[in-house]
Short mmCIF file of C-alpha atoms in Angstrom, two decimals:
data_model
loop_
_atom_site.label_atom_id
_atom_site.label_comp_id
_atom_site.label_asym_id
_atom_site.label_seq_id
_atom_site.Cartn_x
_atom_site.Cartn_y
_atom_site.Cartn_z
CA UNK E 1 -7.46 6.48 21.82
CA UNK E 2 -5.94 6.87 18.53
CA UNK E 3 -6.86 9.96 16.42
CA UNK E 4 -7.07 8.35 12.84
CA UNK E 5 -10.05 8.77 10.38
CA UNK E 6 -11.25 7.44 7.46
CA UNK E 7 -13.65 8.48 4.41
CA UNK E 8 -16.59 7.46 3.42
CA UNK E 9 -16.99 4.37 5.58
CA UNK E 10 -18.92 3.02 2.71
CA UNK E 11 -18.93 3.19 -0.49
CA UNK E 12 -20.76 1.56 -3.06
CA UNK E 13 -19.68 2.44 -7.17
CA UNK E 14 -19.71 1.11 -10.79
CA UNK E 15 -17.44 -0.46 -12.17
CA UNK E 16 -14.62 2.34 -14.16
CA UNK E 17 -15.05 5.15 -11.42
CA UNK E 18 -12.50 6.56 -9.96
CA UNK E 19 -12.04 7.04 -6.37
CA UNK E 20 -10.42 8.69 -3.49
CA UNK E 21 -10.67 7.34 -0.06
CA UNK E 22 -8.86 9.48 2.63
CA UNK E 23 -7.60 9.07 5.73
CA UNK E 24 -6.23 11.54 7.83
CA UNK E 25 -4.65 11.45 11.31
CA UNK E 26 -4.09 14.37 13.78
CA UNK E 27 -1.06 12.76 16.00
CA UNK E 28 1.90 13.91 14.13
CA UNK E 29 2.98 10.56 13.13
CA UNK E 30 5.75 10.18 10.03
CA UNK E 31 4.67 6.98 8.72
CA UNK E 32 1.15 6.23 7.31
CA UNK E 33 -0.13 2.83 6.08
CA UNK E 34 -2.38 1.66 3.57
CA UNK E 35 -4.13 -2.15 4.40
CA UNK E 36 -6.86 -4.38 2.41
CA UNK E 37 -8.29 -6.84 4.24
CA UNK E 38 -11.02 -9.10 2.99
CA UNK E 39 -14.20 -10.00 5.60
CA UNK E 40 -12.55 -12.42 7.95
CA UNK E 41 -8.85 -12.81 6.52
CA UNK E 42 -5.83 -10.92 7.31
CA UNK E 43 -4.77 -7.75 6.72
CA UNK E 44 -2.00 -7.43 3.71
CA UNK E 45 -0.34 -4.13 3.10
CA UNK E 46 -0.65 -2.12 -0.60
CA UNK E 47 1.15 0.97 0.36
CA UNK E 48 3.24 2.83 3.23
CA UNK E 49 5.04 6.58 3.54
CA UNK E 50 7.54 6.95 6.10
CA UNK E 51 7.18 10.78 5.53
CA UNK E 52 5.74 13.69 3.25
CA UNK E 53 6.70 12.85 -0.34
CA UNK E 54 7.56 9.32 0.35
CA UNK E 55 5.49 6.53 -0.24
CA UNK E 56 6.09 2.99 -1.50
CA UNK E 57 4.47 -0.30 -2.53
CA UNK E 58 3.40 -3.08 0.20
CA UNK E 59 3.52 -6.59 -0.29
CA UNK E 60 0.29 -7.00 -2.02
CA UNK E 61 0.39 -5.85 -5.28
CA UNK E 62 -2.65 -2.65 -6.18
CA UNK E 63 -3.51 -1.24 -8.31
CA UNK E 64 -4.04 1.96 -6.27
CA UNK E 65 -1.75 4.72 -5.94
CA UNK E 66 -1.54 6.88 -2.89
CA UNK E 67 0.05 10.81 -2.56
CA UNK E 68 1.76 12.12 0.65
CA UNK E 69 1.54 16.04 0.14
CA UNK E 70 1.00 16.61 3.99
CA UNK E 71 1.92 14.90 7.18
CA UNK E 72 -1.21 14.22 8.37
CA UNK E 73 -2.74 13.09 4.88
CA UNK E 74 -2.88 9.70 3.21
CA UNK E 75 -5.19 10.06 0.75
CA UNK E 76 -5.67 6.49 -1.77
CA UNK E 77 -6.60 6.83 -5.39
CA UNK E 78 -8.43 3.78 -7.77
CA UNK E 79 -8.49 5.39 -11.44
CA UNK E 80 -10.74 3.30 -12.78
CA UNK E 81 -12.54 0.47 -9.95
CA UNK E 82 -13.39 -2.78 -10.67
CA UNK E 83 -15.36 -5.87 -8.82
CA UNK E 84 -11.71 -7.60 -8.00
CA UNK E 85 -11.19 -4.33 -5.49
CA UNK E 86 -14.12 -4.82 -3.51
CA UNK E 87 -12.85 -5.22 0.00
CA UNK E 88 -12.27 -3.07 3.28
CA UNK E 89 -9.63 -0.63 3.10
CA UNK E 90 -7.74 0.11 6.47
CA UNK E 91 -5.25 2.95 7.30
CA UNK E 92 -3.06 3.05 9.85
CA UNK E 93 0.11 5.27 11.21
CA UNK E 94 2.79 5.43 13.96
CA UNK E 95 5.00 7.72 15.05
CA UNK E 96 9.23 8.02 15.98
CA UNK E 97 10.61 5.02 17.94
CA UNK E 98 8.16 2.70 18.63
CA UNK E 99 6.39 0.67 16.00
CA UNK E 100 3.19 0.49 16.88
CA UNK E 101 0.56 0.98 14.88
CA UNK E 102 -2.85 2.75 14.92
CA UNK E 103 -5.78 1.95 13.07
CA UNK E 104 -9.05 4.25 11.69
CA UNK E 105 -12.19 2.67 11.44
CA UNK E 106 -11.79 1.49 7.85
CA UNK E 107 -13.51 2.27 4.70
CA UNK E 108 -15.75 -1.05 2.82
CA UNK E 109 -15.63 -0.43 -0.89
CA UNK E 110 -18.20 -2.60 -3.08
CA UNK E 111 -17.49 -2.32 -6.81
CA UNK E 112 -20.61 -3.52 -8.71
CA UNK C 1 6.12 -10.64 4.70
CA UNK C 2 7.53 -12.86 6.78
CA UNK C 3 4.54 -15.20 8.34
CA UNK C 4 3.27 -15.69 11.50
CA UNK C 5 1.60 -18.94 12.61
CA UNK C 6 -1.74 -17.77 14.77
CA UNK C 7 -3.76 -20.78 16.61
CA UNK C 8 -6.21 -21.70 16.93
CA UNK C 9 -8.14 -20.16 14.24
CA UNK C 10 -11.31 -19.94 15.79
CA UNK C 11 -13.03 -20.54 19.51
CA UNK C 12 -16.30 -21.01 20.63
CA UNK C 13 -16.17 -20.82 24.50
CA UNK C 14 -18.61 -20.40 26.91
CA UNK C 15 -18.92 -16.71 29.24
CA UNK C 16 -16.76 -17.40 32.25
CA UNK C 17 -14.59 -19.58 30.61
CA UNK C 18 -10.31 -18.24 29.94
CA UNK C 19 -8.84 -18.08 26.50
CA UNK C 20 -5.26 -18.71 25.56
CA UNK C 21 -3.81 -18.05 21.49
CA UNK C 22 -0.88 -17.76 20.24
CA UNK C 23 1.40 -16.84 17.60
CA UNK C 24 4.83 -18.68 16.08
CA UNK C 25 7.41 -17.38 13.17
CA UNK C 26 10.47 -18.72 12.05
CA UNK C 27 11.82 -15.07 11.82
CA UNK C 28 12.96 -13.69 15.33
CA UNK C 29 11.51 -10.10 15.61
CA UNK C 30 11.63 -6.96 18.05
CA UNK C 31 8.17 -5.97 18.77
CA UNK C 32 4.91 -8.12 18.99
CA UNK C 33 1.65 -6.23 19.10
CA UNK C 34 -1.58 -7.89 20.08
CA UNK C 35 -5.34 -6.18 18.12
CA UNK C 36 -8.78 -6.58 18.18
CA UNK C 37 -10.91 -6.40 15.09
CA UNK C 38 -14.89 -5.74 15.83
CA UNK C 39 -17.35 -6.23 12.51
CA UNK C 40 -16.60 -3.23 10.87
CA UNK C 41 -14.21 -1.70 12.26
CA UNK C 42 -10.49 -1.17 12.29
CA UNK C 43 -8.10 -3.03 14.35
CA UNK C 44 -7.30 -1.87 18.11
CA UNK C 45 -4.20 -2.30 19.51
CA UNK C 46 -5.00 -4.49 23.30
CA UNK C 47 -1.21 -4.96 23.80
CA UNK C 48 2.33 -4.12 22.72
CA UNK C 49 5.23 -5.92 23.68
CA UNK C 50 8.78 -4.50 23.28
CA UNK C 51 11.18 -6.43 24.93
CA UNK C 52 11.93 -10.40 24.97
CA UNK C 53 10.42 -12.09 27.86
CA UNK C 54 8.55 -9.10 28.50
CA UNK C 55 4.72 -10.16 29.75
CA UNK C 56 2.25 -7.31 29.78
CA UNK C 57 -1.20 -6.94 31.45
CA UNK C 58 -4.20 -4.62 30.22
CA UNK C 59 -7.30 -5.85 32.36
CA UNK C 60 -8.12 -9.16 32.10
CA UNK C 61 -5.34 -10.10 29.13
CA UNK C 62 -2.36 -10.75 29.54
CA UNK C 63 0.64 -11.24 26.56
CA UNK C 64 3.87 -12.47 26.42
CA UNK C 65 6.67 -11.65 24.32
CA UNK C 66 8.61 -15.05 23.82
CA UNK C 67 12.25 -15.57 24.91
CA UNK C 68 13.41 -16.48 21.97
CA UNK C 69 12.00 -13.80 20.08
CA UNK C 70 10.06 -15.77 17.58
CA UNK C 71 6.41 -16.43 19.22
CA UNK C 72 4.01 -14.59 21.51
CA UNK C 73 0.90 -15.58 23.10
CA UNK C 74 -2.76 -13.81 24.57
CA UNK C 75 -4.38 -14.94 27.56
CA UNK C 76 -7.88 -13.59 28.12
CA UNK C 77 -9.17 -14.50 31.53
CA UNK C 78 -12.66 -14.99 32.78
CA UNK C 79 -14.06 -13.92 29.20
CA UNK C 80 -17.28 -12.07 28.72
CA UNK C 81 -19.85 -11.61 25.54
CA UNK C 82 -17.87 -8.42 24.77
CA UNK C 83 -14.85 -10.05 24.09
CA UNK C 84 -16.30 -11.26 21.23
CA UNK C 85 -13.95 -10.59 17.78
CA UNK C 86 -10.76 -11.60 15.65
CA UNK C 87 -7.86 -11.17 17.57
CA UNK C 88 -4.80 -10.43 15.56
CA UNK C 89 -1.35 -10.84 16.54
CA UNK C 90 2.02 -8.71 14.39
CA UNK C 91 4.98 -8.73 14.86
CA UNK C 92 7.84 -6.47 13.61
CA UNK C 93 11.94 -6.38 12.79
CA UNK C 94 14.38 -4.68 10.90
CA UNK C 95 13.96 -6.90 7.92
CA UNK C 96 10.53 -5.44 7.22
CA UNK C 97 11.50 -1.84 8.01
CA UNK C 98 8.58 -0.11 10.07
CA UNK C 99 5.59 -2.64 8.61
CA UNK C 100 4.15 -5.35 10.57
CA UNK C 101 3.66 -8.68 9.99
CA UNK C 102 0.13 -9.63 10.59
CA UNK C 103 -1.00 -13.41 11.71
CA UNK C 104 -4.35 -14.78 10.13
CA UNK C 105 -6.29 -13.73 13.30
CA UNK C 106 -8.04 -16.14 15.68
CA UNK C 107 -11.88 -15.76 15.94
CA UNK C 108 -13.69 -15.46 19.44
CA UNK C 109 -17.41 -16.43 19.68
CA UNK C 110 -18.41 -15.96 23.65
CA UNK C 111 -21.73 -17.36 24.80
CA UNK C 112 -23.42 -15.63 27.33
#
């Protein structure tokens, strides 16, 4: 079982709030993954790090930005939240070698 | 991302009964990985598949990692109401560094 975490699980804001949603995993794993998936659909990915003080931009265009200060830390920032980025917000990471990834539970953002 | 073809996109099957899905690219790629996705929750990984013509058992699924690189499919065999979910398959190569390429998922109703 993979140890990867997410917070909050839910979160429910106004619209112009800014927000942090972390993530956090305690395997050692280099590279850290940011995914939005809307209820039902596929996942598409916004951001990635392949280690601490690397991170880049997914194929889905965000307007988040994320920070890799520690390995183990993946934190994802919205400035200033709007309606259009209601959705669920997955993390994932993997380690050397292999490519697989591992997923936390997820964190469902609704932007009123 | 390069994109993966996932059929069928939905099945309503009976307890009891087997399941087959699969997954087709035009891109050839080096590791296919077979998740779950509960309500919810994040994806877990079921299955990963490594090597070409490489087929894999974890309980009652099996996966396949096609010969020619480019497709893989899930068998899920005498299915029960737990099985219920979206199964996702991804798929991975050089071309998209260490990200995966995620299908559209195919969504499992079981009736008891």
């Amino acid at each position: 079982e993979a140890d990867i975490y997410q917070t909050p699980r839910y979160l429910v804001i106004g619209t112009g709030k800014k927000i942090t949603l972390e993530c956090s995993q305690t395997m050692g794993h280099d590279k850290m993954y940011w995914y939005q998936q809307d209820p039902g659909m596929e996942l598409h990915l916004i951001h990635y790090s392949y280690g601490v003080n690397s991170t880049e931009k997914g194929d889905l265009s965000s307007e988040s930005t994320v920070s890799r200060i520690r390995t183990e830390h993946f934190p994802l920032t919205l400035e200033s939240a709007r309606p259009s980025h209601t959705s669920q917000y997955l993390c994932a990471s993997s380690g050397a070698g292999l490519e697989t990834q591992y997923f936390g539970p997820g964190t469902r953002l609704l932007v009123l | 991302g390069q994109q993966l073809n996932q059929s069928p996109q939905s099945m309503f099957i009976q307890e009891g009964e087997d399941v087959s899905m699969n997954c087709t690219s035009s891109s050839i790629f080096n590791t296919w990985l077979w998740y779950k996705q509960e309500p919810g929750e994040g994806p877990v990984l079921l299955i990963a598949l490594y090597k070409a013509g490489e087929l894999t058992s974890n309980g009652r699924l099996t996966a396949q990692f096609g010969i020619t690189r480019k497709d893989s499919f899930l068998n899920i065999s005498a299915s029960i109401p737990s099985d219920v979910g979206i199964y996702f398959c991804a798929a991975q190569n050089s071309n998209s560094g260490y990200a995966l390429n995620f299908g559209k998922g195919t969504s499992l109703l079981v009736t008891p």
